[in-house]
């Protein structure tokens, strides 16, 4: 587990031109003046064993006010219907990701160090994060989805989509809808890789497991000039796993229908190096929540295609929420 004390925060524009050297990137789903792309340069960096817990003084948490927004089952159903109407009327739109929020009001929030310790035990194969920043607030999570990793000239990424809850050790049986949903992510990623990388190798899809959930995942490895790492990062985000296909139209539809700002949910974060000297290891910001003064805000979502049925899609978001709730206190 790595700890960074931030020495400098650089706000990046759409070109990411301020990303120089080595540091940690924290990017929203869609950049705005309120939620910019940030590049943190460390003043102090330390690595310590993952099994060790740590403590954070509540006085040092930069919590902000909550909007107390939770998406009710009824509101989700209305938004789902609008999504399906668009998918069935526009042949160009093949997938849309519908997210919702859940607010847990409480004044008794566990120490973030304990939360991270619990998440580490529950999700050993996920990328855990705890971001505490005076302008961005406090964000925690355990994400399974690697967006981009680069070491020297060797890169990798994944196409991860489709979700099932693991119950009673029953064998997994993926539906046509889940295979389609994941394949659309493959199509997008392969197009971007073909534009910016070489010697691409593909394996999968296969089932991968995180906590009590399973996903369909295809792994990609490739060769890339490190100077193109930022260009590839921009090209990949957001993938159809969190947005939709095509990307531009999906971004517009999502902003109109969801009714809230995703902020840093479904963005990306992780250590980056634009010169190849250090590891770039960036993940999609999923299974995450924001610690606020009045409680915690959770963000969850799922991919919708023409084969989707409303209740199973709602259940998927419930399963994602329930996969992380037991470990926050």
PDB file of C-alpha atoms in Angstrom:
ATOM      1  CA  UNK A   1       0.000   0.000   0.000  1.00  0.00           C
ATOM      2  CA  UNK A   2       1.327   3.426  -0.941  1.00  0.00           C
ATOM      3  CA  UNK A   3       0.852   6.732   0.835  1.00  0.00           C
ATOM      4  CA  UNK A   4       1.303  10.095  -0.903  1.00  0.00           C
ATOM      5  CA  UNK A   5       1.424  13.457   0.796  1.00  0.00           C
ATOM      6  CA  UNK A   6       0.530  16.027  -1.854  1.00  0.00           C
ATOM      7  CA  UNK A   7       3.057  18.780  -2.443  1.00  0.00           C
ATOM      8  CA  UNK A   8       1.444  20.323  -5.522  1.00  0.00           C
ATOM      9  CA  UNK A   9      -1.880  20.018  -7.328  1.00  0.00           C
ATOM     10  CA  UNK A  10      -1.993  20.893 -11.021  1.00  0.00           C
ATOM     11  CA  UNK A  11      -5.360  21.383 -12.717  1.00  0.00           C
ATOM     12  CA  UNK A  12      -5.133  19.833 -16.182  1.00  0.00           C
ATOM     13  CA  UNK A  13      -6.955  21.076 -19.253  1.00  0.00           C
ATOM     14  CA  UNK A  14      -8.478  18.805 -21.892  1.00  0.00           C
ATOM     15  CA  UNK A  15      -5.042  18.221 -23.427  1.00  0.00           C
ATOM     16  CA  UNK A  16      -3.483  17.125 -20.095  1.00  0.00           C
ATOM     17  CA  UNK A  17      -0.566  19.374 -21.032  1.00  0.00           C
ATOM     18  CA  UNK A  18       0.369  19.949 -17.376  1.00  0.00           C
ATOM     19  CA  UNK A  19       1.006  16.268 -16.783  1.00  0.00           C
ATOM     20  CA  UNK A  20       4.789  16.163 -16.540  1.00  0.00           C
ATOM     21  CA  UNK A  21       7.052  13.849 -14.621  1.00  0.00           C
ATOM     22  CA  UNK A  22       5.614  11.367 -12.138  1.00  0.00           C
ATOM     23  CA  UNK A  23       2.649  11.684  -9.835  1.00  0.00           C
ATOM     24  CA  UNK A  24      -0.952  10.652  -9.212  1.00  0.00           C
ATOM     25  CA  UNK A  25      -3.883  11.557 -11.458  1.00  0.00           C
ATOM     26  CA  UNK A  26      -7.443  11.968 -10.193  1.00  0.00           C
ATOM     27  CA  UNK A  27      -9.934  12.586 -12.991  1.00  0.00           C
ATOM     28  CA  UNK A  28     -13.728  12.951 -12.971  1.00  0.00           C
ATOM     29  CA  UNK A  29     -16.137  11.216 -15.305  1.00  0.00           C
ATOM     30  CA  UNK A  30     -16.594  14.521 -17.133  1.00  0.00           C
ATOM     31  CA  UNK A  31     -14.325  17.450 -16.326  1.00  0.00           C
ATOM     32  CA  UNK A  32     -15.854  20.729 -15.161  1.00  0.00           C
ATOM     33  CA  UNK A  33     -14.697  23.777 -13.175  1.00  0.00           C
ATOM     34  CA  UNK A  34     -16.206  22.191 -10.065  1.00  0.00           C
ATOM     35  CA  UNK A  35     -14.636  18.772 -10.717  1.00  0.00           C
ATOM     36  CA  UNK A  36     -11.393  19.212 -12.669  1.00  0.00           C
ATOM     37  CA  UNK A  37      -8.763  16.704 -13.708  1.00  0.00           C
ATOM     38  CA  UNK A  38      -6.049  16.913 -11.037  1.00  0.00           C
ATOM     39  CA  UNK A  39      -2.422  15.843 -11.091  1.00  0.00           C
ATOM     40  CA  UNK A  40      -0.836  15.428  -7.660  1.00  0.00           C
ATOM     41  CA  UNK A  41       2.908  15.630  -7.275  1.00  0.00           C
ATOM     42  CA  UNK A  42       4.029  13.956  -4.036  1.00  0.00           C
ATOM     43  CA  UNK A  43       5.988  15.705  -1.326  1.00  0.00           C
ATOM     44  CA  UNK A  44       6.357  12.452   0.534  1.00  0.00           C
ATOM     45  CA  UNK A  45       5.804   8.845  -0.538  1.00  0.00           C
ATOM     46  CA  UNK A  46       5.859   5.711   1.569  1.00  0.00           C
ATOM     47  CA  UNK A  47       5.064   2.057   0.970  1.00  0.00           C
ATOM     48  CA  UNK A  48       3.898  -0.111   3.847  1.00  0.00           C
ATOM     49  CA  UNK A  49       2.416  -3.628   4.181  1.00  0.00           C
ATOM     50  CA  UNK A  50      -1.186  -3.868   3.002  1.00  0.00           C
ATOM     51  CA  UNK A  51      -2.257  -5.874   6.072  1.00  0.00           C
ATOM     52  CA  UNK A  52      -1.427  -2.990   8.392  1.00  0.00           C
ATOM     53  CA  UNK A  53      -4.227  -0.613   9.318  1.00  0.00           C
ATOM     54  CA  UNK A  54      -3.707   3.106   9.700  1.00  0.00           C
ATOM     55  CA  UNK A  55      -5.568   5.934  11.365  1.00  0.00           C
ATOM     56  CA  UNK A  56      -6.723   9.300  10.035  1.00  0.00           C
ATOM     57  CA  UNK A  57      -7.610  12.075  12.461  1.00  0.00           C
ATOM     58  CA  UNK A  58     -11.196  13.173  11.629  1.00  0.00           C
ATOM     59  CA  UNK A  59     -10.022  16.750  12.061  1.00  0.00           C
ATOM     60  CA  UNK A  60      -7.800  16.218   9.012  1.00  0.00           C
ATOM     61  CA  UNK A  61     -10.623  15.090   6.715  1.00  0.00           C
ATOM     62  CA  UNK A  62     -11.719  17.585   4.079  1.00  0.00           C
ATOM     63  CA  UNK A  63     -15.379  16.577   4.128  1.00  0.00           C
ATOM     64  CA  UNK A  64     -17.908  18.664   2.226  1.00  0.00           C
ATOM     65  CA  UNK A  65     -21.675  19.055   2.380  1.00  0.00           C
ATOM     66  CA  UNK A  66     -23.876  16.416   0.762  1.00  0.00           C
ATOM     67  CA  UNK A  67     -26.785  16.997  -1.593  1.00  0.00           C
ATOM     68  CA  UNK A  68     -28.607  14.120   0.178  1.00  0.00           C
ATOM     69  CA  UNK A  69     -29.611  12.663  -3.184  1.00  0.00           C
ATOM     70  CA  UNK A  70     -30.682   9.040  -3.493  1.00  0.00           C
ATOM     71  CA  UNK A  71     -32.216   7.627  -6.656  1.00  0.00           C
ATOM     72  CA  UNK A  72     -35.474   5.921  -5.689  1.00  0.00           C
ATOM     73  CA  UNK A  73     -36.639   2.720  -7.326  1.00  0.00           C
ATOM     74  CA  UNK A  74     -39.462   4.659  -8.997  1.00  0.00           C
ATOM     75  CA  UNK A  75     -37.135   7.324 -10.404  1.00  0.00           C
ATOM     76  CA  UNK A  76     -34.724   4.667 -11.630  1.00  0.00           C
ATOM     77  CA  UNK A  77     -37.587   2.970 -13.492  1.00  0.00           C
ATOM     78  CA  UNK A  78     -38.530   6.192 -15.264  1.00  0.00           C
ATOM     79  CA  UNK A  79     -34.930   6.827 -16.285  1.00  0.00           C
ATOM     80  CA  UNK A  80     -34.558   3.227 -17.442  1.00  0.00           C
ATOM     81  CA  UNK A  81     -37.612   3.631 -19.676  1.00  0.00           C
ATOM     82  CA  UNK A  82     -36.144   6.768 -21.251  1.00  0.00           C
ATOM     83  CA  UNK A  83     -32.897   4.903 -21.900  1.00  0.00           C
ATOM     84  CA  UNK A  84     -34.740   2.002 -23.536  1.00  0.00           C
ATOM     85  CA  UNK A  85     -36.791   4.373 -25.690  1.00  0.00           C
ATOM     86  CA  UNK A  86     -33.556   5.903 -27.001  1.00  0.00           C
ATOM     87  CA  UNK A  87     -31.908   2.522 -27.627  1.00  0.00           C
ATOM     88  CA  UNK A  88     -34.956   1.211 -29.487  1.00  0.00           C
ATOM     89  CA  UNK A  89     -35.408   4.337 -31.612  1.00  0.00           C
ATOM     90  CA  UNK A  90     -31.781   5.082 -32.566  1.00  0.00           C
ATOM     91  CA  UNK A  91     -29.871   2.245 -34.189  1.00  0.00           C
ATOM     92  CA  UNK A  92     -26.574   4.101 -33.736  1.00  0.00           C
ATOM     93  CA  UNK A  93     -26.814   3.975 -29.935  1.00  0.00           C
ATOM     94  CA  UNK A  94     -25.853   0.440 -28.856  1.00  0.00           C
ATOM     95  CA  UNK A  95     -25.302   0.787 -25.124  1.00  0.00           C
ATOM     96  CA  UNK A  96     -25.858   3.330 -22.344  1.00  0.00           C
ATOM     97  CA  UNK A  97     -24.719   3.137 -18.734  1.00  0.00           C
ATOM     98  CA  UNK A  98     -27.295   4.342 -16.209  1.00  0.00           C
ATOM     99  CA  UNK A  99     -25.916   5.306 -12.800  1.00  0.00           C
ATOM    100  CA  UNK A 100     -27.665   6.182  -9.562  1.00  0.00           C
ATOM    101  CA  UNK A 101     -26.776   7.555  -6.149  1.00  0.00           C
ATOM    102  CA  UNK A 102     -27.419   6.260  -2.662  1.00  0.00           C
ATOM    103  CA  UNK A 103     -27.011   8.502   0.370  1.00  0.00           C
ATOM    104  CA  UNK A 104     -26.352   6.923   3.765  1.00  0.00           C
ATOM    105  CA  UNK A 105     -26.963   9.505   6.446  1.00  0.00           C
ATOM    106  CA  UNK A 106     -24.856   9.016   9.563  1.00  0.00           C
ATOM    107  CA  UNK A 107     -22.793  11.020  12.014  1.00  0.00           C
ATOM    108  CA  UNK A 108     -20.905   7.910  13.082  1.00  0.00           C
ATOM    109  CA  UNK A 109     -18.463   7.372  10.225  1.00  0.00           C
ATOM    110  CA  UNK A 110     -15.682   4.873  10.825  1.00  0.00           C
ATOM    111  CA  UNK A 111     -12.099   6.023  10.645  1.00  0.00           C
ATOM    112  CA  UNK A 112     -11.047   5.883   6.960  1.00  0.00           C
ATOM    113  CA  UNK A 113      -8.010   3.843   7.959  1.00  0.00           C
ATOM    114  CA  UNK A 114     -10.306   1.132   9.313  1.00  0.00           C
ATOM    115  CA  UNK A 115     -12.492   1.329   6.197  1.00  0.00           C
ATOM    116  CA  UNK A 116      -9.451   0.840   3.970  1.00  0.00           C
ATOM    117  CA  UNK A 117      -8.259  -2.077   6.102  1.00  0.00           C
ATOM    118  CA  UNK A 118     -11.693  -3.730   5.755  1.00  0.00           C
ATOM    119  CA  UNK A 119     -11.804  -3.153   1.999  1.00  0.00           C
ATOM    120  CA  UNK A 120      -8.322  -4.577   1.587  1.00  0.00           C
ATOM    121  CA  UNK A 121      -9.356  -7.829   3.271  1.00  0.00           C
ATOM    122  CA  UNK A 122     -12.587  -8.068   1.273  1.00  0.00           C
ATOM    123  CA  UNK A 123     -11.182  -7.085  -2.145  1.00  0.00           C
ATOM    124  CA  UNK A 124      -7.552  -8.287  -2.282  1.00  0.00           C
ATOM    125  CA  UNK A 125      -7.461  -8.150  -6.094  1.00  0.00           C
ATOM    126  CA  UNK A 126      -8.855  -4.623  -6.406  1.00  0.00           C
ATOM    127  CA  UNK A 127      -7.166  -1.224  -6.516  1.00  0.00           C
ATOM    128  CA  UNK A 128      -7.947   0.495  -3.214  1.00  0.00           C
ATOM    129  CA  UNK A 129      -7.900   4.272  -2.921  1.00  0.00           C
ATOM    130  CA  UNK A 130      -8.398   6.999  -0.345  1.00  0.00           C
ATOM    131  CA  UNK A 131      -8.202  10.575  -1.646  1.00  0.00           C
ATOM    132  CA  UNK A 132      -8.399  13.420   0.881  1.00  0.00           C
ATOM    133  CA  UNK A 133      -8.127  16.857  -0.728  1.00  0.00           C
ATOM    134  CA  UNK A 134      -9.292  20.299   0.454  1.00  0.00           C
ATOM    135  CA  UNK A 135     -10.960  21.143  -2.870  1.00  0.00           C
ATOM    136  CA  UNK A 136     -12.196  17.698  -3.908  1.00  0.00           C
ATOM    137  CA  UNK A 137     -13.389  16.156  -0.656  1.00  0.00           C
ATOM    138  CA  UNK A 138     -12.840  12.608   0.596  1.00  0.00           C
ATOM    139  CA  UNK A 139     -13.215   9.650  -1.767  1.00  0.00           C
ATOM    140  CA  UNK A 140     -12.756   5.955  -0.952  1.00  0.00           C
ATOM    141  CA  UNK A 141     -13.242   2.757  -2.895  1.00  0.00           C
ATOM    142  CA  UNK A 142     -12.039  -0.582  -4.200  1.00  0.00           C
ATOM    143  CA  UNK A 143     -12.173  -0.783  -7.983  1.00  0.00           C
ATOM    144  CA  UNK A 144     -11.638  -3.959 -10.043  1.00  0.00           C
ATOM    145  CA  UNK A 145     -11.238  -2.254 -13.431  1.00  0.00           C
ATOM    146  CA  UNK A 146      -7.803  -1.435 -14.784  1.00  0.00           C
ATOM    147  CA  UNK A 147      -7.956   1.330 -17.385  1.00  0.00           C
ATOM    148  CA  UNK A 148      -4.293   1.461 -18.362  1.00  0.00           C
ATOM    149  CA  UNK A 149      -1.008   0.072 -17.036  1.00  0.00           C
ATOM    150  CA  UNK A 150       2.340   0.821 -18.686  1.00  0.00           C
ATOM    151  CA  UNK A 151       5.800  -0.306 -17.636  1.00  0.00           C
ATOM    152  CA  UNK A 152       8.526   0.926 -19.989  1.00  0.00           C
ATOM    153  CA  UNK A 153       7.077  -0.024 -23.409  1.00  0.00           C
ATOM    154  CA  UNK A 154       4.716  -2.764 -22.234  1.00  0.00           C
ATOM    155  CA  UNK A 155       1.084  -1.914 -21.680  1.00  0.00           C
ATOM    156  CA  UNK A 156      -2.110  -3.630 -20.636  1.00  0.00           C
ATOM    157  CA  UNK A 157      -5.782  -2.880 -20.202  1.00  0.00           C
ATOM    158  CA  UNK A 158      -9.063  -4.774 -19.813  1.00  0.00           C
ATOM    159  CA  UNK A 159     -12.572  -4.836 -21.220  1.00  0.00           C
ATOM    160  CA  UNK A 160     -14.630  -5.514 -18.115  1.00  0.00           C
ATOM    161  CA  UNK A 161     -18.441  -5.572 -18.053  1.00  0.00           C
ATOM    162  CA  UNK A 162     -21.348  -7.753 -17.012  1.00  0.00           C
ATOM    163  CA  UNK A 163     -22.049  -8.494 -13.379  1.00  0.00           C
ATOM    164  CA  UNK A 164     -23.379 -11.486 -11.469  1.00  0.00           C
ATOM    165  CA  UNK A 165     -23.715 -12.074  -7.763  1.00  0.00           C
ATOM    166  CA  UNK A 166     -21.942 -15.224  -6.578  1.00  0.00           C
ATOM    167  CA  UNK A 167     -24.293 -17.352  -4.510  1.00  0.00           C
ATOM    168  CA  UNK A 168     -23.938 -20.829  -3.009  1.00  0.00           C
ATOM    169  CA  UNK A 169     -20.986 -21.684  -5.278  1.00  0.00           C
ATOM    170  CA  UNK A 170     -23.418 -22.141  -8.152  1.00  0.00           C
ATOM    171  CA  UNK A 171     -21.759 -22.272 -11.596  1.00  0.00           C
ATOM    172  CA  UNK A 172     -21.910 -19.004 -13.520  1.00  0.00           C
ATOM    173  CA  UNK A 173     -24.096 -18.799 -16.588  1.00  0.00           C
ATOM    174  CA  UNK A 174     -23.643 -15.593 -18.558  1.00  0.00           C
ATOM    175  CA  UNK A 175     -26.595 -14.324 -20.594  1.00  0.00           C
ATOM    176  CA  UNK A 176     -26.538 -13.114 -24.193  1.00  0.00           C
ATOM    177  CA  UNK A 177     -27.147  -9.592 -22.879  1.00  0.00           C
ATOM    178  CA  UNK A 178     -24.079  -9.770 -20.623  1.00  0.00           C
ATOM    179  CA  UNK A 179     -21.888 -11.107 -23.423  1.00  0.00           C
ATOM    180  CA  UNK A 180     -23.150  -8.369 -25.749  1.00  0.00           C
ATOM    181  CA  UNK A 181     -22.551  -5.673 -23.143  1.00  0.00           C
ATOM    182  CA  UNK A 182     -18.980  -6.808 -22.607  1.00  0.00           C
ATOM    183  CA  UNK A 183     -18.289  -7.265 -26.330  1.00  0.00           C
ATOM    184  CA  UNK A 184     -19.207  -3.639 -26.994  1.00  0.00           C
ATOM    185  CA  UNK A 185     -16.439  -2.631 -24.596  1.00  0.00           C
ATOM    186  CA  UNK A 186     -14.045  -4.892 -26.529  1.00  0.00           C
ATOM    187  CA  UNK A 187     -14.954  -3.222 -29.824  1.00  0.00           C
ATOM    188  CA  UNK A 188     -14.203   0.234 -28.446  1.00  0.00           C
ATOM    189  CA  UNK A 189     -10.932  -0.696 -26.731  1.00  0.00           C
ATOM    190  CA  UNK A 190      -9.588  -2.610 -29.720  1.00  0.00           C
ATOM    191  CA  UNK A 191     -10.229   0.379 -31.988  1.00  0.00           C
ATOM    192  CA  UNK A 192      -8.270   2.702 -29.669  1.00  0.00           C
ATOM    193  CA  UNK A 193      -5.425   0.235 -29.232  1.00  0.00           C
ATOM    194  CA  UNK A 194      -5.095  -0.241 -32.992  1.00  0.00           C
ATOM    195  CA  UNK A 195      -4.711   3.525 -33.369  1.00  0.00           C
ATOM    196  CA  UNK A 196      -1.984   4.035 -30.751  1.00  0.00           C
ATOM    197  CA  UNK A 197      -0.226   0.742 -29.949  1.00  0.00           C
ATOM    198  CA  UNK A 198       1.423  -2.265 -31.593  1.00  0.00           C
ATOM    199  CA  UNK A 199       1.682  -6.044 -31.149  1.00  0.00           C
ATOM    200  CA  UNK A 200      -1.683  -6.345 -29.442  1.00  0.00           C
ATOM    201  CA  UNK A 201      -2.505  -9.640 -27.743  1.00  0.00           C
ATOM    202  CA  UNK A 202      -5.955 -10.589 -26.502  1.00  0.00           C
ATOM    203  CA  UNK A 203      -7.182 -13.247 -24.080  1.00  0.00           C
ATOM    204  CA  UNK A 204     -10.728 -13.881 -22.913  1.00  0.00           C
ATOM    205  CA  UNK A 205     -13.392 -13.141 -22.116  1.00  0.00           C
ATOM    206  CA  UNK A 206     -13.281 -15.000 -18.833  1.00  0.00           C
ATOM    207  CA  UNK A 207     -14.945 -14.699 -15.443  1.00  0.00           C
ATOM    208  CA  UNK A 208     -13.113 -12.659 -12.826  1.00  0.00           C
ATOM    209  CA  UNK A 209     -14.115 -12.265  -9.209  1.00  0.00           C
ATOM    210  CA  UNK A 210     -14.137  -9.331  -6.821  1.00  0.00           C
ATOM    211  CA  UNK A 211     -15.742  -9.841  -3.438  1.00  0.00           C
ATOM    212  CA  UNK A 212     -19.075 -11.575  -3.983  1.00  0.00           C
ATOM    213  CA  UNK A 213     -19.404 -10.392  -7.591  1.00  0.00           C
ATOM    214  CA  UNK A 214     -18.216 -11.825 -10.902  1.00  0.00           C
ATOM    215  CA  UNK A 215     -17.544  -9.952 -14.147  1.00  0.00           C
ATOM    216  CA  UNK A 216     -16.681 -10.819 -17.730  1.00  0.00           C
ATOM    217  CA  UNK A 217     -13.162  -9.661 -18.551  1.00  0.00           C
ATOM    218  CA  UNK A 218     -10.955  -9.628 -21.644  1.00  0.00           C
ATOM    219  CA  UNK A 219      -7.257  -8.873 -21.109  1.00  0.00           C
ATOM    220  CA  UNK A 220      -5.128  -6.958 -23.600  1.00  0.00           C
ATOM    221  CA  UNK A 221      -1.362  -6.558 -23.703  1.00  0.00           C
ATOM    222  CA  UNK A 222       0.496  -4.382 -26.206  1.00  0.00           C
ATOM    223  CA  UNK A 223       3.586  -2.343 -26.923  1.00  0.00           C
ATOM    224  CA  UNK A 224       3.482   1.438 -26.698  1.00  0.00           C
ATOM    225  CA  UNK A 225       5.892   4.338 -26.840  1.00  0.00           C
ATOM    226  CA  UNK A 226       5.660   5.910 -23.348  1.00  0.00           C
ATOM    227  CA  UNK A 227       5.225   9.345 -24.911  1.00  0.00           C
ATOM    228  CA  UNK A 228       1.845   8.116 -26.222  1.00  0.00           C
ATOM    229  CA  UNK A 229       0.604   6.998 -22.800  1.00  0.00           C
ATOM    230  CA  UNK A 230      -1.315  10.217 -22.124  1.00  0.00           C
ATOM    231  CA  UNK A 231      -2.890  10.114 -25.590  1.00  0.00           C
ATOM    232  CA  UNK A 232      -4.056   6.544 -24.993  1.00  0.00           C
ATOM    233  CA  UNK A 233      -5.405   7.426 -21.563  1.00  0.00           C
ATOM    234  CA  UNK A 234      -7.478  10.238 -23.065  1.00  0.00           C
ATOM    235  CA  UNK A 235      -8.650   7.998 -25.910  1.00  0.00           C
ATOM    236  CA  UNK A 236      -9.815   5.203 -23.622  1.00  0.00           C
ATOM    237  CA  UNK A 237     -11.742   7.325 -21.114  1.00  0.00           C
ATOM    238  CA  UNK A 238     -14.607   6.834 -20.727  1.00  0.00           C
ATOM    239  CA  UNK A 239     -14.998   3.320 -22.095  1.00  0.00           C
ATOM    240  CA  UNK A 240     -18.445   1.830 -22.823  1.00  0.00           C
ATOM    241  CA  UNK A 241     -18.112   0.006 -19.483  1.00  0.00           C
ATOM    242  CA  UNK A 242     -19.061   3.254 -17.723  1.00  0.00           C
ATOM    243  CA  UNK A 243     -20.468   5.440 -20.492  1.00  0.00           C
ATOM    244  CA  UNK A 244     -21.919   3.849 -23.604  1.00  0.00           C
ATOM    245  CA  UNK A 245     -21.378   3.459 -27.322  1.00  0.00           C
ATOM    246  CA  UNK A 246     -20.881   5.696 -29.257  1.00  0.00           C
ATOM    247  CA  UNK A 247     -19.063   7.768 -26.643  1.00  0.00           C
ATOM    248  CA  UNK A 248     -19.979  11.319 -27.613  1.00  0.00           C
ATOM    249  CA  UNK A 249     -23.721  10.726 -27.911  1.00  0.00           C
ATOM    250  CA  UNK A 250     -23.728   8.617 -24.749  1.00  0.00           C
ATOM    251  CA  UNK A 251     -22.082  11.386 -22.706  1.00  0.00           C
ATOM    252  CA  UNK A 252     -24.809  13.812 -23.734  1.00  0.00           C
ATOM    253  CA  UNK A 253     -27.661  11.388 -23.056  1.00  0.00           C
ATOM    254  CA  UNK A 254     -26.290  10.421 -19.642  1.00  0.00           C
ATOM    255  CA  UNK A 255     -26.010  14.033 -18.516  1.00  0.00           C
ATOM    256  CA  UNK A 256     -29.607  14.685 -19.562  1.00  0.00           C
ATOM    257  CA  UNK A 257     -31.195  11.599 -17.982  1.00  0.00           C
ATOM    258  CA  UNK A 258     -29.296  10.813 -14.782  1.00  0.00           C
ATOM    259  CA  UNK A 259     -30.060  14.134 -13.136  1.00  0.00           C
ATOM    260  CA  UNK A 260     -26.848  14.485 -11.133  1.00  0.00           C
ATOM    261  CA  UNK A 261     -23.150  15.082 -11.626  1.00  0.00           C
ATOM    262  CA  UNK A 262     -21.171  11.840 -11.390  1.00  0.00           C
ATOM    263  CA  UNK A 263     -18.230  13.899 -10.117  1.00  0.00           C
ATOM    264  CA  UNK A 264     -15.260  11.529  -9.746  1.00  0.00           C
ATOM    265  CA  UNK A 265     -17.327   8.333  -9.973  1.00  0.00           C
ATOM    266  CA  UNK A 266     -16.538   6.498 -13.248  1.00  0.00           C
ATOM    267  CA  UNK A 267     -13.526   8.737 -13.761  1.00  0.00           C
ATOM    268  CA  UNK A 268     -10.035   7.346 -13.255  1.00  0.00           C
ATOM    269  CA  UNK A 269      -7.147   7.543 -10.826  1.00  0.00           C
ATOM    270  CA  UNK A 270      -3.717   6.150 -10.130  1.00  0.00           C
ATOM    271  CA  UNK A 271       0.024   6.735 -10.439  1.00  0.00           C
ATOM    272  CA  UNK A 272       1.171   8.001 -13.830  1.00  0.00           C
ATOM    273  CA  UNK A 273       4.486   8.591 -15.558  1.00  0.00           C
ATOM    274  CA  UNK A 274       4.574  10.318 -18.921  1.00  0.00           C
ATOM    275  CA  UNK A 275       8.217   9.504 -19.578  1.00  0.00           C
ATOM    276  CA  UNK A 276       8.235   5.758 -18.924  1.00  0.00           C
ATOM    277  CA  UNK A 277      10.602   6.017 -15.959  1.00  0.00           C
ATOM    278  CA  UNK A 278       7.999   4.786 -13.489  1.00  0.00           C
ATOM    279  CA  UNK A 279       4.901   2.604 -13.619  1.00  0.00           C
ATOM    280  CA  UNK A 280       1.635   4.002 -14.918  1.00  0.00           C
ATOM    281  CA  UNK A 281      -1.190   2.082 -13.239  1.00  0.00           C
ATOM    282  CA  UNK A 282      -4.559   3.790 -13.679  1.00  0.00           C
ATOM    283  CA  UNK A 283      -7.958   2.400 -12.689  1.00  0.00           C
ATOM    284  CA  UNK A 284     -11.584   3.352 -13.296  1.00  0.00           C
ATOM    285  CA  UNK A 285     -13.108   4.907 -10.172  1.00  0.00           C
ATOM    286  CA  UNK A 286     -15.763   2.313  -9.292  1.00  0.00           C
ATOM    287  CA  UNK A 287     -17.191   0.763  -6.087  1.00  0.00           C
ATOM    288  CA  UNK A 288     -16.624   4.157  -4.570  1.00  0.00           C
ATOM    289  CA  UNK A 289     -18.187   6.561  -2.124  1.00  0.00           C
ATOM    290  CA  UNK A 290     -17.669  10.109  -0.956  1.00  0.00           C
ATOM    291  CA  UNK A 291     -17.445  10.852   2.763  1.00  0.00           C
ATOM    292  CA  UNK A 292     -19.479  13.967   3.530  1.00  0.00           C
ATOM    293  CA  UNK A 293     -20.184  15.908   6.705  1.00  0.00           C
ATOM    294  CA  UNK A 294     -23.625  14.323   7.009  1.00  0.00           C
ATOM    295  CA  UNK A 295     -22.862  10.783   5.820  1.00  0.00           C
ATOM    296  CA  UNK A 296     -21.688   8.950   2.717  1.00  0.00           C
ATOM    297  CA  UNK A 297     -22.677   9.163  -0.929  1.00  0.00           C
ATOM    298  CA  UNK A 298     -22.405   5.979  -2.995  1.00  0.00           C
ATOM    299  CA  UNK A 299     -22.380   5.853  -6.793  1.00  0.00           C
ATOM    300  CA  UNK A 300     -23.405   2.710  -8.670  1.00  0.00           C
ATOM    301  CA  UNK A 301     -24.414   1.924 -12.240  1.00  0.00           C
ATOM    302  CA  UNK A 302     -24.917  -0.699 -14.914  1.00  0.00           C
ATOM    303  CA  UNK A 303     -24.858  -1.100 -18.674  1.00  0.00           C
ATOM    304  CA  UNK A 304     -28.158  -1.016 -20.577  1.00  0.00           C
ATOM    305  CA  UNK A 305     -28.636  -2.562 -24.027  1.00  0.00           C
ATOM    306  CA  UNK A 306     -31.726  -3.379 -26.075  1.00  0.00           C
ATOM    307  CA  UNK A 307     -31.826  -6.772 -24.341  1.00  0.00           C
ATOM    308  CA  UNK A 308     -32.021  -5.254 -20.852  1.00  0.00           C
ATOM    309  CA  UNK A 309     -34.917  -5.855 -18.452  1.00  0.00           C
ATOM    310  CA  UNK A 310     -35.580  -3.251 -15.780  1.00  0.00           C
ATOM    311  CA  UNK A 311     -35.692  -5.351 -12.598  1.00  0.00           C
ATOM    312  CA  UNK A 312     -32.445  -7.289 -13.227  1.00  0.00           C
ATOM    313  CA  UNK A 313     -30.681  -4.019 -14.030  1.00  0.00           C
ATOM    314  CA  UNK A 314     -31.876  -2.472 -10.753  1.00  0.00           C
ATOM    315  CA  UNK A 315     -30.836  -5.644  -8.937  1.00  0.00           C
ATOM    316  CA  UNK A 316     -27.348  -5.349 -10.412  1.00  0.00           C
ATOM    317  CA  UNK A 317     -26.920  -1.885  -8.913  1.00  0.00           C
ATOM    318  CA  UNK A 318     -28.209  -3.198  -5.583  1.00  0.00           C
ATOM    319  CA  UNK A 319     -25.693  -6.046  -5.685  1.00  0.00           C
ATOM    320  CA  UNK A 320     -22.849  -3.620  -6.363  1.00  0.00           C
ATOM    321  CA  UNK A 321     -23.936  -1.410  -3.484  1.00  0.00           C
ATOM    322  CA  UNK A 322     -24.357  -4.337  -1.097  1.00  0.00           C
ATOM    323  CA  UNK A 323     -20.949  -5.682  -2.048  1.00  0.00           C
ATOM    324  CA  UNK A 324     -19.251  -2.709  -0.378  1.00  0.00           C
ATOM    325  CA  UNK A 325     -21.650  -1.527   2.362  1.00  0.00           C
ATOM    326  CA  UNK A 326     -20.647  -4.147   4.970  1.00  0.00           C
ATOM    327  CA  UNK A 327     -17.051  -2.910   4.994  1.00  0.00           C
ATOM    328  CA  UNK A 328     -17.503   0.783   5.696  1.00  0.00           C
ATOM    329  CA  UNK A 329     -18.024   0.617   9.433  1.00  0.00           C
TER     330      UNK A 329
END
